[in-house]
Short mmCIF file of C-alpha atoms and ligand atoms in Angstrom, two decimals:
data_model
loop_
_atom_site.label_atom_id
_atom_site.label_comp_id
_atom_site.label_asym_id
_atom_site.label_seq_id
_atom_site.Cartn_x
_atom_site.Cartn_y
_atom_site.Cartn_z
CA MET O 588 0.01 -0.13 -0.07
CA SER O 589 1.49 3.11 -0.89
CA ARG O 590 0.18 6.43 0.28
CA LEU O 591 0.14 9.56 -1.83
CA TRP O 592 3.28 11.17 -0.15
CA ASP O 593 5.26 7.75 -0.50
CA LYS O 594 9.01 8.06 -1.53
CA GLY O 595 9.82 4.65 -0.91
CA ALA O 596 11.01 4.66 3.01
CA ALA O 597 8.79 2.69 5.08
CA VAL O 598 6.89 4.55 7.73
CA ASP O 599 6.90 3.30 11.10
CA GLY O 600 3.52 1.71 12.08
CA ALA O 601 3.13 3.24 15.51
CA ILE O 602 3.72 6.64 13.87
CA LEU O 603 1.23 5.97 11.28
CA ARG O 604 -1.18 4.56 13.73
CA PHE O 605 -1.03 7.60 15.49
CA THR O 606 -0.82 10.30 13.21
CA VAL O 607 -3.74 8.69 11.30
CA GLY O 608 -5.61 8.41 14.69
CA ASP O 609 -9.50 8.25 13.92
CA ASP O 610 -9.22 10.36 10.89
CA TYR O 611 -9.91 7.21 8.78
CA VAL O 612 -13.29 6.68 10.55
CA LEU O 613 -14.47 10.10 10.60
CA ASP O 614 -13.35 10.62 7.02
CA GLN O 615 -16.23 8.29 5.90
CA ARG O 616 -18.42 11.00 5.78
CA LEU O 617 -16.19 13.38 3.81
CA VAL O 618 -15.89 10.66 0.85
CA ARG O 619 -18.69 11.86 -1.14
CA HIS O 620 -17.86 15.51 -0.90
CA ASP O 621 -14.36 14.60 -1.85
CA VAL O 622 -15.81 12.69 -4.88
CA ALA O 623 -17.97 15.70 -5.70
CA ALA O 624 -14.67 18.15 -5.39
CA SER O 625 -12.57 16.07 -7.36
CA ILE O 626 -14.90 15.71 -10.28
CA ALA O 627 -15.03 19.42 -10.21
CA HIS O 628 -11.56 19.68 -10.10
CA ALA O 629 -10.65 17.14 -12.75
CA ARG O 630 -13.10 19.20 -15.04
CA MET O 631 -11.41 22.39 -14.32
CA LEU O 632 -8.10 20.93 -15.31
CA ALA O 633 -9.76 19.87 -18.58
CA SER O 634 -11.35 23.27 -19.11
CA VAL O 635 -7.76 24.98 -19.04
CA GLY O 636 -6.27 22.21 -21.11
CA LEU O 637 -4.52 20.39 -18.09
CA LEU O 638 -6.14 17.15 -18.82
CA SER O 639 -7.81 16.02 -22.15
CA ALA O 640 -11.69 15.87 -21.84
CA ALA O 641 -11.89 12.36 -22.22
CA ASP O 642 -9.53 11.79 -19.43
CA ALA O 643 -11.54 14.07 -17.26
CA GLU O 644 -15.01 12.39 -18.23
CA SER O 645 -13.45 8.85 -17.17
CA ILE O 646 -12.22 10.28 -13.90
CA ALA O 647 -15.61 11.65 -13.22
CA ALA O 648 -17.51 8.70 -13.98
CA ALA O 649 -15.01 6.27 -12.03
CA LEU O 650 -15.10 8.75 -9.14
CA ALA O 651 -19.16 8.85 -8.99
CA ALA O 652 -19.02 4.85 -9.27
CA LEU O 653 -16.76 4.94 -6.09
CA GLY O 654 -18.83 7.50 -4.30
CA ALA O 655 -21.91 5.11 -5.00
CA SER O 656 -20.36 2.00 -3.99
CA HIS O 657 -18.93 3.62 -0.98
CA ALA O 658 -22.49 4.74 -0.14
CA ARG O 659 -23.77 1.05 -0.40
CA GLY O 660 -21.22 0.30 2.03
CA GLU O 661 -18.94 -1.93 -0.58
CA TRP O 662 -15.91 -0.36 0.80
CA CYS O 663 -14.57 1.74 3.37
CA ILE O 664 -11.30 3.70 4.21
CA ALA O 665 -8.66 1.52 5.87
CA LEU O 666 -6.12 2.75 8.22
CA GLU O 667 -3.12 2.40 6.26
CA GLU O 668 -4.62 4.81 3.29
CA GLU O 669 -4.98 7.60 5.88
CA ASP O 670 -8.05 9.50 4.67
CA ALA O 671 -10.61 9.95 2.24
CA HIS O 672 -8.47 11.63 -0.30
CA THR O 673 -5.97 9.16 -0.35
CA ALA O 674 -8.51 6.08 -0.50
CA LEU O 675 -10.37 7.67 -3.28
CA GLU O 676 -7.12 8.34 -5.31
CA LEU O 677 -5.71 5.23 -4.81
CA ARG O 678 -8.96 3.13 -6.29
CA LEU O 679 -9.06 5.79 -8.78
CA VAL O 680 -5.28 4.82 -10.16
CA GLU O 681 -6.54 1.02 -9.67
CA GLN O 682 -9.11 1.55 -12.35
CA LEU O 683 -8.14 3.97 -14.46
CA GLY O 684 -4.14 3.67 -14.22
CA GLU O 685 -2.12 6.29 -15.63
CA THR O 686 -5.27 8.37 -16.40
CA GLY O 687 -6.37 8.06 -12.57
CA LYS O 688 -2.95 9.64 -11.83
CA ARG O 689 -3.47 12.76 -13.87
CA VAL O 690 -6.24 14.30 -11.43
CA HIS O 691 -4.02 15.08 -8.53
CA LEU O 692 -2.39 18.18 -10.35
CA GLY O 693 -2.76 21.63 -9.12
CA ARG O 694 -4.10 20.59 -5.66
CA SER O 695 -3.00 19.46 -2.15
CA ARG O 696 -5.02 17.09 0.31
CA ASN O 697 -4.88 20.56 2.25
CA ASP O 698 -7.19 22.28 0.05
CA GLN O 699 -9.24 19.08 -0.57
CA VAL O 700 -10.12 18.67 3.19
CA LEU O 701 -11.09 22.16 3.55
CA THR O 702 -13.22 21.48 0.20
CA ALA O 703 -14.83 18.43 1.44
CA LEU O 704 -15.53 19.73 4.95
CA ARG O 705 -17.33 22.84 3.36
CA LEU O 706 -19.42 20.92 1.07
CA TYR O 707 -20.30 18.56 4.14
CA LEU O 708 -20.93 21.58 6.64
CA ARG O 709 -23.28 23.22 3.96
CA GLU O 710 -25.40 20.14 4.20
CA ALA O 711 -25.21 19.14 7.82
CA GLY O 712 -25.86 22.97 8.40
CA GLU O 713 -29.03 22.62 6.09
CA GLN O 714 -30.09 19.48 8.15
CA MET O 715 -29.49 21.05 11.59
CA ALA O 716 -31.56 24.46 10.77
CA ALA O 717 -34.27 21.95 9.42
CA GLY O 718 -34.22 20.15 12.81
CA ALA O 719 -34.58 23.14 15.05
CA GLU O 720 -37.53 24.26 12.34
CA ALA O 721 -39.25 20.96 13.42
CA VAL O 722 -38.92 21.41 16.88
CA ALA O 723 -40.45 24.76 16.71
CA ALA O 724 -42.99 23.15 14.66
CA VAL O 725 -44.00 20.45 17.09
CA LEU O 726 -43.78 23.31 19.89
CA GLU O 727 -46.43 25.17 18.06
CA ALA O 728 -48.53 22.17 17.54
CA LEU O 729 -48.55 21.73 21.24
CA SER O 730 -49.43 25.45 21.69
CA PHE O 731 -52.32 24.69 19.25
CA GLU O 732 -53.68 21.91 21.26
CA GLN O 733 -52.85 22.76 24.82
CA GLY O 734 -52.02 26.71 24.72
CA ALA O 735 -55.12 27.45 26.70
CA VAL O 736 -53.70 26.01 29.57
CA PRO O 737 -52.72 28.57 32.25
CA LEU O 738 -49.10 28.54 33.70
CA PRO O 739 -47.70 30.67 36.41
CA GLY O 740 -44.65 32.47 34.76
CA TYR O 741 -41.45 32.47 36.80
CA THR O 742 -38.44 34.68 37.69
CA HIS O 743 -35.86 33.38 40.14
CA MET O 744 -38.17 30.25 40.15
CA GLN O 745 -40.49 32.06 41.94
CA ARG O 746 -44.20 33.01 40.84
CA ALA O 747 -44.33 36.05 38.88
CA MET O 748 -46.93 36.83 36.55
CA PRO O 749 -49.47 34.80 34.50
CA SER O 750 -48.43 32.83 31.78
CA SER O 751 -49.78 29.98 29.75
CA VAL O 752 -48.76 26.77 27.80
CA ALA O 753 -49.00 28.98 24.64
CA LEU O 754 -46.50 31.56 25.86
CA TRP O 755 -44.31 28.83 27.30
CA ALA O 756 -44.12 26.61 24.22
CA GLY O 757 -44.37 29.66 21.63
CA GLY O 758 -41.15 31.47 23.52
CA PHE O 759 -39.24 28.25 22.71
CA ALA O 760 -40.68 27.91 19.19
CA ALA O 761 -39.63 31.60 18.16
CA GLU O 762 -36.17 31.16 19.76
CA LEU O 763 -35.69 27.83 17.79
CA ARG O 764 -36.72 29.41 14.39
CA ASP O 765 -34.05 32.33 15.58
CA ASP O 766 -31.53 29.29 15.96
CA ALA O 767 -32.51 27.93 12.39
CA ALA O 768 -31.83 31.58 11.12
CA GLY O 769 -28.44 31.77 13.12
CA ILE O 770 -27.07 28.39 11.42
CA ARG O 771 -28.20 29.52 8.27
CA ARG O 772 -26.10 32.73 8.52
CA ALA O 773 -22.96 30.64 9.90
CA LEU O 774 -22.85 28.92 6.82
CA LEU O 775 -21.77 32.18 5.06
CA ARG O 776 -18.46 31.03 6.32
CA ALA O 777 -18.39 27.77 4.56
CA ALA O 778 -19.43 29.74 1.23
CA GLN O 779 -16.11 30.54 0.03
CA ASN O 780 -14.23 28.33 -2.25
CA PRO O 781 -10.95 27.50 -1.04
CA LEU O 782 -10.07 24.70 -3.99
CA GLY O 783 -6.96 25.56 -5.97
CA SER O 784 -5.17 26.97 -2.58
CA ALA O 785 -3.19 23.79 -3.01
CA ALA O 786 -1.19 23.47 0.22
CA GLY O 787 -1.92 27.17 1.10
CA TYR O 788 0.01 29.07 -1.57
CA GLY O 789 -1.95 28.22 -4.82
CA VAL O 790 -0.01 26.68 -7.64
CA PRO O 791 0.82 29.98 -9.79
CA PHE O 792 2.91 28.15 -12.39
CA LEU O 793 -0.32 26.45 -13.55
CA PRO O 794 -3.27 28.13 -15.43
CA LEU O 795 -5.93 26.86 -12.67
CA ASN O 796 -9.31 28.36 -12.87
CA ARG O 797 -10.57 28.58 -9.53
CA GLU O 798 -13.73 30.22 -10.50
CA HIS O 799 -14.65 26.97 -12.52
CA THR O 800 -14.76 24.98 -9.37
CA THR O 801 -16.55 27.72 -7.54
CA GLN O 802 -19.45 27.61 -9.91
CA ALA O 803 -19.41 23.81 -10.29
CA LEU O 804 -19.61 23.64 -6.56
CA GLY O 805 -22.07 26.36 -6.10
CA PHE O 806 -19.97 28.17 -3.70
CA SER O 807 -20.75 31.93 -3.77
CA SER O 808 -17.01 33.07 -4.42
CA THR O 809 -13.56 32.30 -4.40
CA GLN O 810 -11.49 32.18 -1.35
CA GLU O 811 -8.68 34.91 -1.98
CA PRO O 812 -5.72 35.04 -1.64
CA VAL O 813 -4.81 31.76 -1.24
CA THR O 814 -3.11 32.10 2.27
CA ALA O 815 -6.43 32.88 3.58
CA CYS O 816 -7.62 29.59 2.93
CA GLN O 817 -5.82 27.49 5.57
CA LEU O 818 -6.20 30.39 8.16
CA SER O 819 -10.02 29.98 7.91
CA ARG O 820 -9.83 26.05 8.76
CA GLY O 821 -11.69 25.64 11.88
CA LYS O 822 -13.58 28.89 11.65
CA ALA O 823 -16.82 27.93 9.68
CA GLU O 824 -16.90 24.84 11.94
CA ALA O 825 -16.61 27.00 14.85
CA ALA O 826 -19.04 29.30 13.36
CA LEU O 827 -21.74 26.46 12.71
CA VAL O 828 -20.92 24.72 16.24
CA PHE O 829 -21.39 28.13 18.14
CA GLU O 830 -25.17 28.22 16.85
CA LEU O 831 -25.46 24.56 17.46
CA CYS O 832 -24.58 25.50 21.06
CA LEU O 833 -27.36 27.91 21.23
CA PHE O 834 -29.84 25.71 19.47
CA MET O 835 -28.76 22.70 22.05
CA GLN O 836 -29.03 25.58 24.67
CA ASP O 837 -32.78 25.81 23.99
CA MET O 838 -33.45 22.29 23.48
CA GLY O 839 -31.92 21.95 27.03
CA ARG O 840 -34.04 24.47 28.64
CA VAL O 841 -36.97 23.05 27.51
CA ALA O 842 -35.92 19.71 28.79
CA ALA O 843 -35.19 21.43 32.33
CA ASP O 844 -38.35 22.80 32.49
CA LEU O 845 -39.97 19.59 31.71
CA CYS O 846 -37.86 18.01 34.30
CA LEU O 847 -39.50 20.39 36.95
CA PHE O 848 -42.82 20.34 35.40
CA ALA O 849 -42.72 16.30 35.89
CA THR O 850 -41.83 16.59 39.62
CA ALA O 851 -44.80 15.45 42.27
CA GLU O 852 -44.29 18.98 43.75
CA PHE O 853 -45.05 20.68 40.46
CA ALA O 854 -47.33 18.09 38.42
CA PHE O 855 -47.67 20.35 35.79
CA VAL O 856 -47.37 17.58 33.11
CA LYS O 857 -47.66 13.86 32.82
CA LEU O 858 -44.99 12.09 30.64
CA PRO O 859 -46.18 8.86 28.91
CA ASP O 860 -44.95 5.88 30.68
CA ALA O 861 -43.34 4.61 27.34
CA PHE O 862 -41.15 8.03 27.40
CA THR O 863 -39.75 7.34 31.19
CA THR O 864 -37.33 4.88 32.50
CA GLY O 865 -37.54 2.79 35.96
CA SER O 866 -35.33 2.53 38.93
CA SER O 867 -33.60 -0.85 39.62
CA ILE O 868 -34.72 -0.82 43.31
CA MET O 869 -37.62 1.83 43.67
CA PRO O 870 -40.52 0.07 42.08
CA GLN O 871 -42.42 3.29 41.80
CA LYS O 872 -40.05 5.41 39.80
CA ARG O 873 -40.77 6.98 36.42
CA ASN O 874 -37.82 8.98 35.53
CA PRO O 875 -37.62 11.62 32.59
CA ASP O 876 -34.15 10.44 31.63
CA VAL O 877 -34.41 11.32 28.16
CA PHE O 878 -34.50 14.98 29.34
CA GLU O 879 -32.14 14.84 31.77
CA LEU O 880 -29.87 13.62 28.75
CA LEU O 881 -31.22 16.36 26.78
CA ARG O 882 -29.86 18.78 29.55
CA ALA O 883 -26.54 17.26 29.61
CA ARG O 884 -25.73 17.26 25.97
CA ALA O 885 -26.57 20.90 25.65
CA ALA O 886 -24.31 21.40 28.36
CA GLN O 887 -21.64 19.36 26.67
CA ALA O 888 -21.96 21.39 23.35
CA PRO O 889 -19.48 24.20 24.17
CA ALA O 890 -17.06 21.71 25.07
CA ASP O 891 -17.09 20.60 21.50
CA LEU O 892 -16.62 24.37 20.44
CA GLN O 893 -13.78 24.81 22.77
CA ALA O 894 -12.27 21.75 21.58
CA ILE O 895 -12.32 23.22 18.00
CA MET O 896 -11.16 26.62 18.94
CA ALA O 897 -8.42 25.31 21.05
CA VAL O 898 -6.54 23.84 18.01
CA THR O 899 -6.22 26.83 15.96
CA SER O 900 -5.75 29.44 19.08
CA LYS O 901 -1.82 29.32 18.92
CA LEU O 902 -0.93 27.94 15.66
CA THR O 903 1.52 29.99 13.17
CA SER O 904 -0.02 30.45 9.63
CA GLY O 905 -0.26 27.68 7.02
CA TYR O 906 -1.34 23.73 7.27
CA HIS O 907 -0.39 22.14 10.11
CA ARG O 908 -1.69 18.52 11.02
CA ASP O 909 -3.15 19.98 14.17
CA LEU O 910 -6.09 20.63 12.18
CA GLN O 911 -7.00 17.14 11.74
CA LEU O 912 -8.25 17.04 15.38
CA ILE O 913 -11.13 19.84 14.68
CA LYS O 914 -13.13 16.86 13.18
CA ALA O 915 -14.09 14.83 15.87
CA PRO O 916 -15.37 17.57 18.20
CA LEU O 917 -17.44 19.01 15.03
CA PHE O 918 -18.84 15.85 13.84
CA ARG O 919 -19.79 15.01 17.59
CA CYS O 920 -21.67 18.06 18.34
CA ILE O 921 -23.49 17.67 14.79
CA ASP O 922 -24.42 14.48 15.76
CA SER O 923 -25.45 15.15 19.08
CA THR O 924 -27.66 17.90 18.13
CA GLU O 925 -29.21 15.83 15.16
CA SER O 926 -30.10 12.91 17.72
CA SER O 927 -31.52 15.37 20.35
CA ALA O 928 -33.33 17.33 18.05
CA ALA O 929 -35.07 14.34 16.73
CA VAL O 930 -35.57 12.73 20.13
CA LEU O 931 -37.25 15.95 21.35
CA ALA O 932 -39.44 16.26 18.32
CA HIS O 933 -40.62 12.84 19.13
CA ALA O 934 -41.24 13.19 22.73
CA LEU O 935 -42.75 16.58 22.94
CA PRO O 936 -46.22 15.50 21.29
CA GLY O 937 -46.39 13.04 24.17
CA ILE O 938 -46.48 15.74 26.81
CA VAL O 939 -49.76 16.11 28.62
CA PHE O 940 -50.12 19.48 30.63
CA SER O 941 -52.74 18.88 33.80
CA GLU O 942 -55.08 21.52 33.42
CA ALA O 943 -56.43 21.01 37.01
CA ASN O 944 -52.74 21.08 38.53
CA CYS O 945 -51.43 24.05 36.61
CA ARG O 946 -54.60 26.06 37.53
CA ALA O 947 -54.41 25.24 41.28
CA ALA O 948 -51.09 27.02 41.01
CA MET O 949 -52.33 30.29 39.53
CA ASP O 950 -52.66 31.76 43.10
CA SER O 951 -53.56 35.34 43.35
CA SER O 952 -50.06 36.91 43.68
CA LEU O 953 -49.68 36.38 39.96
CA GLY O 954 -51.93 39.05 39.57
CA ALA O 955 -50.16 41.74 41.61
CA THR O 956 -48.70 43.42 39.03
CA GLU O 957 -52.08 43.64 37.11
CA GLU O 958 -53.69 45.05 40.16
CA ALA O 959 -50.91 48.08 40.64
CA CYS O 960 -51.69 48.72 36.79
CA ARG O 961 -55.34 48.90 37.59
CA LEU O 962 -54.89 51.40 40.30
CA VAL O 963 -52.61 53.49 37.79
CA ILE O 964 -55.14 53.20 34.94
CA ASP O 965 -58.65 53.60 37.18
CA ARG O 966 -57.42 55.76 39.86
CA GLY O 967 -54.80 57.77 38.22
CA LEU O 968 -51.87 56.78 40.81
CA PRO O 969 -48.44 57.00 39.72
CA PHE O 970 -47.17 53.45 39.47
CA ARG O 971 -45.12 53.86 42.49
CA GLU O 972 -47.59 54.86 44.64
CA ALA O 973 -49.94 51.74 43.03
CA TYR O 974 -46.76 49.22 43.62
CA LYS O 975 -46.77 50.44 47.24
CA LEU O 976 -50.25 49.76 47.94
CA ILE O 977 -50.37 46.24 46.43
CA ALA O 978 -47.03 45.47 47.95
CA ALA O 979 -48.32 45.96 51.27
CA LYS O 980 -51.48 43.95 50.49
CA TYR O 981 -49.12 41.12 49.71
CA ARG O 982 -46.65 41.42 52.46
CA SER O 983 -49.55 40.39 55.02
N1 LIG J 2092 -6.40 14.53 7.46
C1 LIG J 2092 -5.71 15.56 7.03
C2 LIG J 2092 -6.60 16.52 7.83
O1 LIG J 2092 -7.41 16.54 7.86
C3 LIG J 2092 -5.83 15.62 5.25
C4 LIG J 2092 -4.90 16.68 5.03
C5 LIG J 2092 -3.42 15.95 5.23
N2 LIG J 2092 -2.34 16.83 4.90
C6 LIG J 2092 -1.17 16.81 5.25
N3 LIG J 2092 -0.41 18.06 4.69
N4 LIG J 2092 -0.61 15.80 6.09
O2 LIG J 2092 -5.88 17.70 7.90
#
């Protein structure tokens, strides 16, 4: 097995295993994006006369077939192959011989990985935004069905003002729709094309046409100058993960409320038995583990953001292998967000607010602010005076 950079000398096995780490597993999700980028690159080479049109098309066909067989699970990246880029190229050369060797002109794995990651981020980000909208829609449905149920509104966890299921669910739904918009805005950082920056300094002695791949891959601009490309690695990732943290935070706070509302002391909601888990010793227990884990996942997301930003924070400019370690926290946060959104959207329709218990919690203190306002409107008192009169009433 020869790697793309092999110059004849054998690589120490322990060094190879350490430097590859989990990358060969993590890169599975980049395969089809590297296929798309490599096809665009081959056609660009043909457009500037660096590859024959026939070669470009056989490369494109072979890459598309490799992408399809990978998607069917017929092959995966081996540790010795290091990454998605190498695995694809080795198979391409195996199939096309000489022609396959012609695709790696005017590019480097450094711009390949940036490009594949951005194509992946665009797709994953859109899925995450749709996930936030799906949870918002479920909350809106909950509000439609049970919105009229009154709820005490709390500040400092003390009863404050009258609220309702409509206000509770509607607030979260509005924030989740904002989270979706924030996620889409974060994707602007993934909209610049790094392909053609090669190792990080371009290939000025070849007549590459970077605009060609920008168009073909649906990027909105070509990232310039070439030295910006490696400086931007990790930034689109961090921007997306930051927005995912906010999305996870909203889901975590829905979950925290439901854990509280489901206590015997509050008893505002009843969770369906099928959504609760039991205790191995206490036969009566029905625990809201799903919401506790959502809360904990939300707390962990910022650790992934920190793990991403820590990698780049003290690096000198240019490509460094350090950057490889951005993938694990990125994918972890995306996967965690995706499964959290799915389980919350699945669980929320099962939540039933107890109208009787919620109404019983609506004590008269919740009307204190309204009473003070009435004194202003009906009797023309300054609010400060009205406030004092009502405060005295509730002190006793
Ligand atoms: N796995 C590598 C990464 O994620 C791919 C690029 C390798 N480039 C290199 N010069 N070793 O960064």
